[in-house]
């Protein structure tokens, strides 16, 4: 009877396509929004995960996340260095001065000042130039997206200058950095130089980056630093997570995306459910005839489930195809770089579509089960 | 089919009502009726007198409220729901006024439905159905969709669907009233030729007096009761037609 179910379904072309369309769009929208949401939230910790040389981040007790920092003192740095189990500890500055290109384009940038001696925190993926060139006077490295903002024409090229706080900065390198949440350019320079570029800010010490000695775990070292100095210390992973949690809690982003996903879910369920219901209602006479002829209820339920699963599977595949197509195009665009269709979203979306078709078919199944086969004799 | 009993259906004081209290409608008020094997019995009477209800009760589509009913030596009242579905699948063929073909299936596939319901695979079922359609004069239209067929052709397909599994009882509700007189006549002619045979009973509900000539027996119904039973014009006919050689199913 399976082919009968499939023919019944595909025989009504308009409703068949309507069902697939509803499910495809709702699964596309859900996958699309969920992935962009995850991608955007992930970006809030971009500059944390990009630094891989150090494992422990030390910060003021009041610092909650990466983008808003309460400064430390030089004394704090020495105290961290004095904690047993610390292999090394270096300063990191993070500020947001305004940079201007020679032809007057300007934008706030994320400025990272790296320890002069070790350059801990330099970008690993250099597209042009070398990280060690940061040691030159007035040198800075900028990320590709930032470079393209300031110098939109022509190929990547070293030697361009920017102006920050009336100081000239020479670009000695272009790197590939994870996209920051704010989409600002990311600029790396030496710690000692950074002060010149930020103007009014007095204290430069945003974070101390530390590395444990062999045999000391990151968690252990964090605890030791905390109890010895009274500062906050945690692993890169923890700090990244704390930053994401901060944005989840304190911005409307999750609500906005959650709302879109919920609407996609509800509209998908309602439209698919209603279309499927109408489809069943219009075929009620046919189901009645089948019941009269002696097709068992179980067989009929199986037919409806098969129909629902088929439109679910096709709609879902189309939706995922659209989402994959979207992200494969936009992953390379500057504004949306790095945002991908996550496998968790693909799996979650499948589960939700399954839920949609189950809900959609349940109503129809009930309708058919309570149907009196005697209706076949009614005009 | 080697049934010694010559009666297919026995109704004794069968009652059926719909609804309850003030809105209760008594559709059957004590029906006494015997339907004989090998005959085409017609059930006639004014609109609303209970013909369709009686047919539904006999076919096991509706439960009666009282009285005794025996169909093919079985008592539907004693069957479970599952047994009743299986009983219909094995023993009954249906022809409806509105044909009730599945519009997405071809003529042959529609005819094959009872075999599919009985577990035949698609290829075998459609092959048998195509053979039967040829015997019904539809050899060229087996692959057509119902929407591509005339009313008469659709009713022939429905007839095929009622016959394909060799049921012992065929029930038809107004099989000709959606057709013009000539087509209706042709369908009845076919029905009486290929469907009526020893070991099988055919019940036709109709108020189309032009087809009364095909009846072996005519039961007149009024107000929920059988008023009179008279022999029909076809009674004298030799019942020697050997129709479709469709597969028997267990
Ligand atoms: N499902 C139902 N619910 C309520 N009343 C019903 C139902 N089915 C039939 N009836 C009533 O039972 C009575 C008999 O109906 P039935 O359909 O059996 O008549 P009929 O002889 O087939 O009429 P017709 O020639 O118009 O088809 C009518 O009064 C009808 O309104
Ligand atoms: Mg009727």
XYZ file of C-alpha atoms and ligand atoms in Angstrom:
661
model
C 0.000 0.000 0.000
C 3.021 2.256 0.286
C 2.962 3.245 -3.344
C -0.720 4.075 -2.992
C 0.182 6.461 -0.161
C 2.929 8.056 -2.229
C 0.732 8.410 -5.287
C -2.047 9.960 -3.218
C 0.456 12.449 -1.878
C 2.165 13.395 -5.117
C -1.076 13.250 -7.079
C -2.139 16.545 -5.538
C 0.744 18.545 -6.930
C -0.175 21.903 -5.445
C -0.536 20.675 -1.900
C 2.456 18.401 -2.188
C 4.659 21.302 -3.262
C 3.052 23.567 -0.664
C 3.945 21.109 2.078
C 7.507 20.749 0.893
C 7.834 24.486 0.489
C 6.569 25.164 4.026
C 8.913 22.641 5.572
C 11.859 23.670 3.402
C 11.524 27.318 4.306
C 10.956 26.790 7.957
C 13.913 24.420 8.228
C 16.060 26.807 6.188
C 15.097 29.749 8.342
C 15.712 27.853 11.562
C 19.099 26.542 10.427
C 20.075 29.902 8.998
C 19.164 31.920 12.069
C 20.553 29.396 14.534
C 23.873 29.231 12.688
C 24.231 32.980 12.406
C 23.348 33.303 16.069
C 25.950 30.713 17.054
C 28.483 32.353 14.737
C 27.879 35.813 16.143
C 28.073 34.637 19.726
C 31.242 32.776 18.896
C 32.745 35.993 17.599
C 32.560 37.631 21.009
C 35.493 35.432 22.066
C 37.449 35.638 18.809
C 40.400 37.575 20.240
C 40.600 35.213 23.188
C 40.775 32.018 21.155
C 43.195 33.601 18.692
C 45.819 33.809 21.438
C 47.102 30.285 21.845
C 50.575 30.809 23.330
C 49.221 31.454 26.834
C 46.621 29.328 28.625
C 45.699 31.422 31.620
C 44.076 34.823 31.548
C 44.464 36.990 34.631
C 42.282 40.078 35.059
C 40.828 42.443 37.583
C 38.188 40.920 39.795
C 35.587 43.201 38.263
C 36.343 42.300 34.671
C 33.505 40.124 33.402
C 34.245 39.760 29.729
C 36.756 40.663 27.062
C 35.357 43.914 25.781
C 35.117 45.882 29.006
C 38.213 45.804 31.107
C 39.183 47.221 34.465
C 42.929 47.866 34.327
C 45.602 46.136 36.405
C 48.779 47.648 37.816
C 52.372 46.730 37.055
C 52.538 45.393 40.571
C 49.833 42.874 39.686
C 52.026 41.567 36.885
C 54.951 41.020 39.261
C 52.733 39.301 41.783
C 51.469 36.904 39.144
C 55.024 36.181 38.102
C 55.776 35.360 41.732
C 53.135 32.632 42.003
C 54.700 29.177 42.041
C 53.904 27.150 38.962
C 53.906 30.172 36.661
C 56.358 29.510 33.852
C 55.977 33.006 32.518
C 53.485 35.884 32.657
C 53.306 38.792 30.220
C 51.147 41.895 29.927
C 48.458 42.396 27.292
C 46.819 45.672 26.452
C 43.422 45.863 24.859
C 41.974 49.213 23.847
C 39.706 50.761 21.252
C 41.298 53.883 19.779
C 40.180 55.446 16.536
C 42.339 54.942 13.459
C 42.367 57.077 10.351
C 43.723 56.284 6.909
C 45.659 58.875 4.847
C 42.582 59.613 2.733
C 40.468 60.303 5.821
C 38.593 57.033 6.388
C 38.302 56.366 10.081
C 37.008 53.670 12.370
C 37.384 52.414 15.907
C 39.841 49.520 16.001
C 40.555 46.780 18.504
C 44.142 47.499 19.489
C 46.120 44.723 21.138
C 49.432 45.703 22.753
C 51.731 42.699 23.027
C 54.609 42.192 25.430
C 57.701 43.861 23.899
C 60.080 41.103 24.867
C 58.105 38.031 23.841
C 55.387 39.279 21.512
C 53.036 36.699 23.076
C 49.701 36.949 21.304
C 50.951 37.689 17.806
C 48.734 36.428 15.064
C 49.625 33.006 13.722
C 48.199 33.301 10.266
C 50.224 36.020 8.561
C 49.053 36.767 5.044
C 51.785 39.286 4.380
C 54.875 40.299 6.377
C 56.294 38.713 9.488
C 55.181 38.938 13.099
C 58.685 39.769 14.248
C 58.621 42.988 12.226
C 56.474 44.347 15.053
C 59.771 45.161 16.748
C 60.388 47.958 14.253
C 59.507 51.515 15.289
C 55.823 52.491 14.841
C 55.065 49.036 13.493
C 51.635 47.450 13.553
C 49.932 44.423 12.064
C 46.333 44.677 10.907
C 43.835 41.971 10.026
C 42.744 41.523 6.446
C 39.181 42.718 6.969
C 40.481 45.891 8.605
C 43.016 46.429 5.853
C 40.322 46.135 3.224
C 38.239 48.682 5.067
C 40.984 51.281 5.154
C 42.475 50.434 1.757
C 39.639 49.018 -0.307
C 41.403 49.346 -3.653
C 44.232 47.231 -4.886
C 45.924 44.136 -3.545
C 47.211 43.557 -0.011
C 50.380 45.565 0.389
C 52.764 46.461 3.222
C 53.998 49.942 4.108
C 50.651 51.767 4.275
C 50.165 54.034 7.235
C 47.362 54.765 9.649
C 47.041 57.530 12.185
C 46.010 56.911 15.764
C 45.937 59.695 18.395
C 48.050 61.877 16.093
C 50.687 59.178 15.850
C 51.636 57.522 12.622
C 51.508 53.736 12.467
C 53.224 51.731 9.754
C 51.620 48.485 8.684
C 54.333 45.835 8.581
C 52.048 42.849 8.384
C 48.574 41.718 7.380
C 47.096 38.749 9.142
C 44.021 36.609 9.208
C 42.261 37.116 12.534
C 38.975 35.594 13.670
C 36.203 38.068 13.020
C 35.496 40.124 16.127
C 31.952 40.579 17.377
C 31.953 44.292 16.551
C 33.447 43.852 13.090
C 36.122 46.447 13.956
C 39.591 46.099 12.461
C 42.056 44.273 14.714
C 45.449 45.961 15.118
C 48.467 44.447 16.860
C 51.344 46.511 18.175
C 53.960 46.425 20.932
C 52.821 47.051 24.490
C 55.229 49.953 25.001
C 53.981 51.646 21.898
C 50.292 51.216 22.515
C 50.109 54.102 24.995
C 50.954 56.547 22.246
C 47.958 55.403 20.257
C 45.225 55.580 22.847
C 45.373 59.100 24.278
C 43.562 59.574 27.526
C 43.698 56.065 28.900
C 46.382 55.996 31.592
C 46.813 52.438 32.544
C 47.597 49.952 29.866
C 47.573 46.661 31.659
C 44.315 44.990 30.676
C 45.286 41.346 31.154
C 48.184 39.270 32.266
C 48.696 36.218 30.104
C 50.359 33.340 31.886
C 51.647 29.891 31.113
C 51.904 27.100 33.705
C 55.096 25.176 34.293
C 55.139 21.569 33.159
C 53.151 19.404 35.518
C 50.871 22.212 36.708
C 47.386 22.117 35.271
C 45.669 25.239 33.980
C 42.912 24.901 36.553
C 45.405 24.433 39.342
C 47.423 27.466 38.273
C 44.300 29.607 37.993
C 43.337 28.714 41.549
C 46.806 29.467 42.816
C 46.937 32.854 41.100
C 43.514 33.747 42.428
C 44.359 32.938 46.013
C 47.809 34.512 45.879
C 46.871 37.767 44.177
C 43.154 38.239 44.654
C 42.839 38.698 40.900
C 40.590 36.714 38.616
C 42.293 33.932 36.677
C 40.862 31.407 34.293
C 41.652 29.339 31.238
C 41.164 30.719 27.723
C 38.204 28.394 27.280
C 36.568 29.593 30.473
C 37.166 33.230 29.631
C 35.760 32.707 26.154
C 32.686 31.090 27.625
C 32.294 33.848 30.219
C 32.387 36.408 27.420
C 29.706 34.563 25.440
C 27.560 34.211 28.553
C 27.903 37.939 29.206
C 26.549 38.734 25.750
C 23.808 36.165 26.073
C 22.686 37.688 29.338
C 23.124 41.349 28.644
C 22.087 41.827 25.033
C 18.884 41.294 23.104
C 20.674 39.085 20.606
C 19.479 35.706 21.906
C 15.915 36.957 22.208
C 15.926 38.316 18.687
C 17.321 35.203 17.124
C 15.292 32.977 19.416
C 12.180 34.795 18.316
C 12.960 34.295 14.634
C 13.667 30.612 15.181
C 10.473 30.243 17.202
C 8.447 32.000 14.521
C 9.994 29.794 11.841
C 9.119 26.783 13.950
C 5.554 27.879 14.612
C 4.846 29.030 11.068
C 6.427 25.864 9.695
C 4.376 23.667 11.993
C 1.141 25.515 11.451
C 1.446 25.812 7.672
C 2.687 22.258 7.210
C 0.165 20.939 9.707
C -2.699 22.819 8.139
C -1.758 21.923 4.584
C -1.371 18.303 5.584
C -4.661 18.429 7.435
C -6.475 19.925 4.446
C -4.840 17.320 2.256
C -6.155 14.586 4.541
C -9.605 16.127 4.802
C -9.887 16.352 1.049
C -8.825 12.730 0.790
C -11.114 11.599 3.581
C -13.484 9.937 1.117
C -10.552 7.987 -0.278
C -9.426 6.911 3.157
C -13.036 5.975 3.888
C -13.145 3.825 0.753
C -9.917 2.125 1.795
C -11.317 1.484 5.268
C -14.520 0.052 3.813
C -12.565 -2.201 1.478
C -10.794 -3.593 4.516
C -7.522 -1.716 4.833
C -6.703 -1.812 8.540
C -6.310 1.285 10.662
C -2.698 0.435 11.246
C -2.064 0.290 7.529
C -3.739 3.659 7.058
C -1.726 5.245 9.862
C 1.416 3.867 8.249
C 0.350 5.432 4.950
C -0.142 8.850 6.540
C 3.124 8.615 8.457
C 4.913 7.677 5.266
C 3.421 10.674 3.490
C 4.421 12.966 6.342
C 7.944 11.577 6.584
C 8.426 11.918 2.852
C 7.444 15.583 2.706
C 9.464 16.127 5.873
C 12.560 14.529 4.396
C 12.300 16.340 1.078
C 11.500 19.685 2.698
C 14.301 19.296 5.188
C 16.812 18.357 2.506
C 15.836 21.368 0.426
C 16.041 23.611 3.483
C 19.483 22.315 4.399
C 20.569 22.627 0.792
C 19.502 26.264 0.773
C 21.253 26.871 4.095
C 24.428 25.139 2.942
C 24.346 27.149 -0.271
C 23.866 30.356 1.645
C 26.717 29.741 4.029
C 29.091 28.462 1.375
C 28.674 31.800 -0.377
C 28.688 34.041 2.669
C 31.473 32.314 4.594
C 33.893 34.154 2.321
C 32.268 37.565 2.511
C 33.984 39.904 4.908
C 30.974 40.704 7.048
C 29.910 37.085 7.475
C 33.286 35.354 7.320
C 33.649 32.269 9.440
C 29.927 31.779 10.003
C 29.096 28.238 9.022
C 26.261 25.734 9.127
C 27.027 23.820 12.307
C 26.467 20.090 12.487
C 24.596 20.648 15.734
C 22.193 22.887 13.831
C 21.797 20.292 11.072
C 20.935 17.600 13.604
C 18.730 19.864 15.706
C 16.875 21.048 12.627
C 16.225 17.439 11.596
C 14.768 16.724 15.017
C 12.542 19.789 14.833
C 11.327 18.963 11.323
C 10.526 15.472 12.540
C 8.544 17.043 15.346
C 6.745 19.297 12.856
C 5.668 16.425 10.629
C 4.658 14.302 13.608
C 2.465 17.086 14.952
C 1.171 17.784 11.448
C 0.252 14.160 10.836
C -1.168 13.445 14.289
C -4.175 15.650 13.670
C -4.747 13.960 10.330
C -4.293 10.489 11.771
C -6.870 11.193 14.449
C -9.290 12.451 11.837
C -8.901 9.320 9.739
C -9.062 6.942 12.697
C -12.383 8.291 13.951
C -13.758 8.293 10.422
C -16.765 5.989 10.023
C -16.195 3.869 6.932
C -19.945 4.189 6.297
C -19.292 7.711 4.955
C -18.377 6.104 1.651
C -22.065 5.637 0.952
C -22.880 9.272 1.646
C -23.031 11.587 -1.335
C -17.954 -21.269 -2.348
C -19.035 -24.799 -1.828
C -21.480 -23.375 0.599
C -24.486 -25.593 1.051
C -26.405 -22.737 2.608
C -28.257 -20.840 -0.079
C -28.791 -17.733 2.006
C -26.078 -15.080 2.035
C -27.679 -12.667 4.451
C -30.333 -13.063 7.115
C -31.798 -10.060 8.937
C -34.295 -10.542 11.776
C -35.881 -7.559 13.414
C -32.733 -5.496 12.783
C -32.912 -1.994 14.218
C -30.611 0.966 13.854
C -30.956 4.509 15.081
C -28.789 7.595 14.987
C -28.412 10.075 17.807
C -30.395 9.918 21.004
C -33.122 11.616 22.978
C -35.252 14.048 21.073
C -32.948 14.086 18.065
C -32.955 10.301 17.681
C -33.619 9.110 14.137
C -34.828 5.560 13.694
C -33.398 4.518 10.363
C -34.172 0.795 10.641
C -37.281 -0.177 12.617
C -37.068 -3.954 12.521
C -35.865 -5.240 9.193
C -36.622 -8.852 8.219
C -34.860 -9.899 5.040
C -33.123 -12.840 3.415
C -30.676 -12.416 0.571
C -30.062 -15.515 -1.507
C -26.789 -16.685 -2.973
C -26.487 -16.581 -6.742
C -28.960 -13.753 -7.014
C -29.026 -10.072 -7.683
C -31.272 -8.594 -5.021
C -32.503 -5.049 -5.303
C -33.387 -2.868 -2.388
C -35.743 -0.093 -3.440
C -37.794 2.546 -1.721
C -38.247 6.265 -1.201
C -35.447 8.556 -0.155
C -34.613 8.365 3.540
C -36.326 5.018 4.094
C -33.107 3.419 5.333
C -31.650 1.621 2.284
C -28.108 2.892 2.691
C -28.233 2.300 6.418
C -29.323 -1.298 5.899
C -26.617 -1.848 3.306
C -23.996 -0.396 5.674
C -25.148 -2.654 8.499
C -25.059 -5.725 6.252
C -21.590 -4.777 4.978
C -20.296 -4.387 8.519
C -19.663 -0.674 8.170
C -22.236 0.195 10.831
C -23.297 -1.634 13.983
C -26.959 -2.406 14.367
C -28.678 -1.557 17.622
C -30.834 -4.638 17.859
C -32.105 -7.753 16.133
C -30.150 -10.573 14.571
C -27.867 -10.403 11.584
C -26.060 -13.201 9.815
C -23.783 -12.509 6.890
C -22.184 -15.441 5.064
C -22.905 -17.647 8.070
C -21.115 -15.277 10.425
C -22.555 -12.940 13.016
C -20.899 -9.519 12.679
C -22.101 -8.610 16.174
C -19.779 -11.236 17.605
C -16.720 -10.122 15.712
C -14.015 -7.864 17.026
C -13.201 -4.716 15.094
C -10.156 -6.376 13.559
C -12.111 -9.478 12.559
C -14.727 -7.311 10.929
C -12.125 -5.467 8.859
C -10.636 -8.767 7.786
C -14.097 -10.142 7.009
C -14.805 -7.194 4.735
C -11.431 -7.491 3.065
C -11.995 -11.166 2.211
C -15.671 -11.377 1.536
C -17.045 -8.059 0.407
C -16.990 -6.008 -2.738
C -18.239 -2.427 -2.828
C -19.668 -0.263 -5.594
C -20.543 3.325 -4.722
C -22.721 5.926 -6.315
C -19.769 8.343 -6.603
C -17.360 5.585 -7.693
C -14.882 6.619 -4.948
C -11.855 5.754 -7.032
C -8.508 7.054 -5.881
C -7.831 9.889 -8.345
C -4.048 9.507 -8.225
C -4.116 5.825 -9.171
C -4.569 4.417 -12.656
C -7.617 2.310 -13.479
C -5.616 -0.899 -13.036
C -4.121 0.269 -9.751
C -7.563 1.182 -8.456
C -8.852 -2.270 -9.329
C -5.796 -3.755 -7.610
C -6.435 -2.066 -4.248
C -8.249 -5.018 -2.576
C -5.405 -7.322 -3.584
C -2.863 -4.844 -2.238
C -4.828 -4.646 0.994
C -4.639 -8.434 1.171
C -0.876 -8.322 0.876
C -0.290 -8.965 -2.844
C 2.725 -7.206 -4.256
C 2.136 -4.344 -6.611
C 3.231 -6.039 -9.829
C 1.102 -9.164 -9.361
C -1.875 -7.157 -8.202
C -1.759 -4.766 -11.146
C -1.304 -7.655 -13.593
C -4.437 -9.379 -12.291
C -6.296 -6.082 -12.323
C -5.320 -5.424 -15.937
C -6.649 -8.851 -16.940
C -9.927 -8.217 -15.200
C -10.259 -4.779 -16.801
C -9.928 -6.451 -20.192
C -12.849 -8.701 -19.319
C -14.825 -5.598 -18.395
C -14.116 -4.133 -21.820
C -11.523 -1.690 -20.593
C -8.353 -3.236 -22.004
C -7.209 0.042 -23.520
C -7.860 2.185 -20.498
C -5.985 0.303 -17.793
C -3.313 2.983 -17.510
C -5.753 5.906 -17.517
C -6.412 8.017 -14.458
C -10.039 8.252 -13.263
C -10.149 11.882 -14.395
C -9.468 10.682 -17.932
C -12.399 8.260 -17.881
C -16.110 8.768 -18.498
C -18.550 8.100 -15.674
C -19.491 4.738 -17.129
C -15.871 3.755 -17.486
C -15.163 4.828 -13.924
C -18.022 2.693 -12.678
C -16.609 -0.254 -14.596
C -13.300 0.288 -12.843
C -15.193 0.374 -9.550
C -16.891 -2.846 -10.557
C -13.486 -4.367 -11.215
C -12.362 -3.279 -7.777
C -15.443 -4.962 -6.275
C -14.761 -8.218 -8.136
C -10.989 -8.637 -8.200
C -10.703 -10.549 -4.927
C -13.652 -12.852 -5.684
C -15.831 -11.724 -2.776
C -18.946 -13.684 -1.845
C -21.054 -10.619 -1.276
C -21.122 -7.479 -3.390
C -22.978 -4.409 -2.162
C -23.794 -1.536 -4.497
C -25.384 1.734 -3.427
C -27.070 3.555 -6.294
C -24.489 2.358 -8.822
C -26.301 3.959 -11.744
C -27.678 7.207 -10.384
C -24.597 9.243 -11.280
C -24.833 7.944 -14.856
C -27.136 8.698 -17.751
C -29.805 6.135 -18.527
C -27.955 4.368 -21.302
C -24.662 4.131 -19.452
C -26.439 3.057 -16.286
C -28.182 0.322 -18.184
C -24.877 -0.886 -19.612
C -23.248 -0.932 -16.207
C -26.137 -2.945 -14.750
C -25.937 -5.340 -17.656
C -22.250 -5.861 -17.002
C -22.857 -6.212 -13.282
C -25.490 -8.875 -13.744
C -23.311 -10.700 -16.274
C -19.971 -10.816 -14.519
C -20.877 -10.431 -10.857
C -23.851 -12.700 -10.402
C -22.845 -16.318 -10.095
C -23.430 -19.281 -7.819
C -21.876 -18.805 -4.387
C -22.113 -15.056 -4.552
C -24.858 -12.614 -3.673
C -25.187 -9.139 -5.105
C -27.239 -6.447 -3.374
C -28.078 -3.319 -5.302
C -29.732 -0.327 -3.677
C -31.490 1.763 -6.267
C -34.497 3.886 -6.947
C -33.848 3.808 -10.653
C -36.867 1.834 -11.916
C -35.301 1.492 -15.351
C -32.846 -1.079 -14.021
C -35.381 -3.181 -12.098
C -35.317 -5.656 -14.985
C -31.917 -6.923 -13.792
C -33.230 -8.030 -10.397
C -33.842 -11.589 -9.323
C -35.571 -10.306 -6.236
C -36.845 -6.854 -5.358
C -37.258 -5.866 -1.709
C -39.403 -2.794 -1.202
C -38.477 -0.737 1.784
C -40.338 2.084 3.507
C -39.896 3.882 6.785
C -37.170 1.597 8.064
C -38.911 -1.679 7.258
C -39.123 -4.161 4.390
C -42.697 -3.851 3.111
C -42.778 -6.401 0.363
C -40.519 -8.837 -1.467
C -41.285 -9.766 -5.055
C -39.487 -11.803 -7.681
C -37.780 -9.757 -10.387
C -37.670 -10.154 -14.130
C -34.275 -11.818 -14.118
C -35.329 -14.653 -11.830
C -35.996 -16.898 -14.754
C -32.584 -16.285 -16.216
C -30.084 -19.041 -16.254
C -27.418 -18.297 -13.719
C -24.652 -19.753 -15.751
C -22.364 -16.856 -16.395
C -18.759 -17.521 -15.579
C -17.154 -14.172 -15.244
C -13.728 -13.021 -14.443
C -11.125 -15.533 -13.425
C -9.632 -13.449 -10.712
C -7.272 -14.925 -8.133
C -8.780 -16.329 -4.991
C -7.348 -15.009 -1.794
C -7.171 -16.814 1.491
N -25.008 9.171 10.131
C -26.266 9.540 10.324
N -26.608 10.348 11.324
C -27.878 10.714 11.540
N -28.901 10.313 10.787
C -28.625 9.508 9.749
C -27.307 9.096 9.462
N -27.332 8.290 8.367
C -28.607 8.237 7.998
N -29.398 8.957 8.817
C -30.866 9.091 8.731
O -31.395 7.799 8.666
C -32.466 7.778 7.742
C -32.174 6.747 6.661
O -31.106 7.198 5.892
P -30.539 6.388 4.648
O -29.368 7.120 4.155
O -30.350 4.997 5.054
O -31.702 6.498 3.611
P -31.758 6.034 2.084
O -32.913 5.147 1.951
O -30.435 5.512 1.672
O -32.042 7.400 1.344
P -31.583 7.860 -0.125
O -32.422 7.146 -1.104
O -31.838 9.328 -0.112
O -30.121 7.547 -0.228
C -32.603 9.171 7.203
O -33.612 9.821 7.943
C -31.295 9.790 7.481
O -31.431 11.177 7.689
Mg -28.942 6.063 0.288
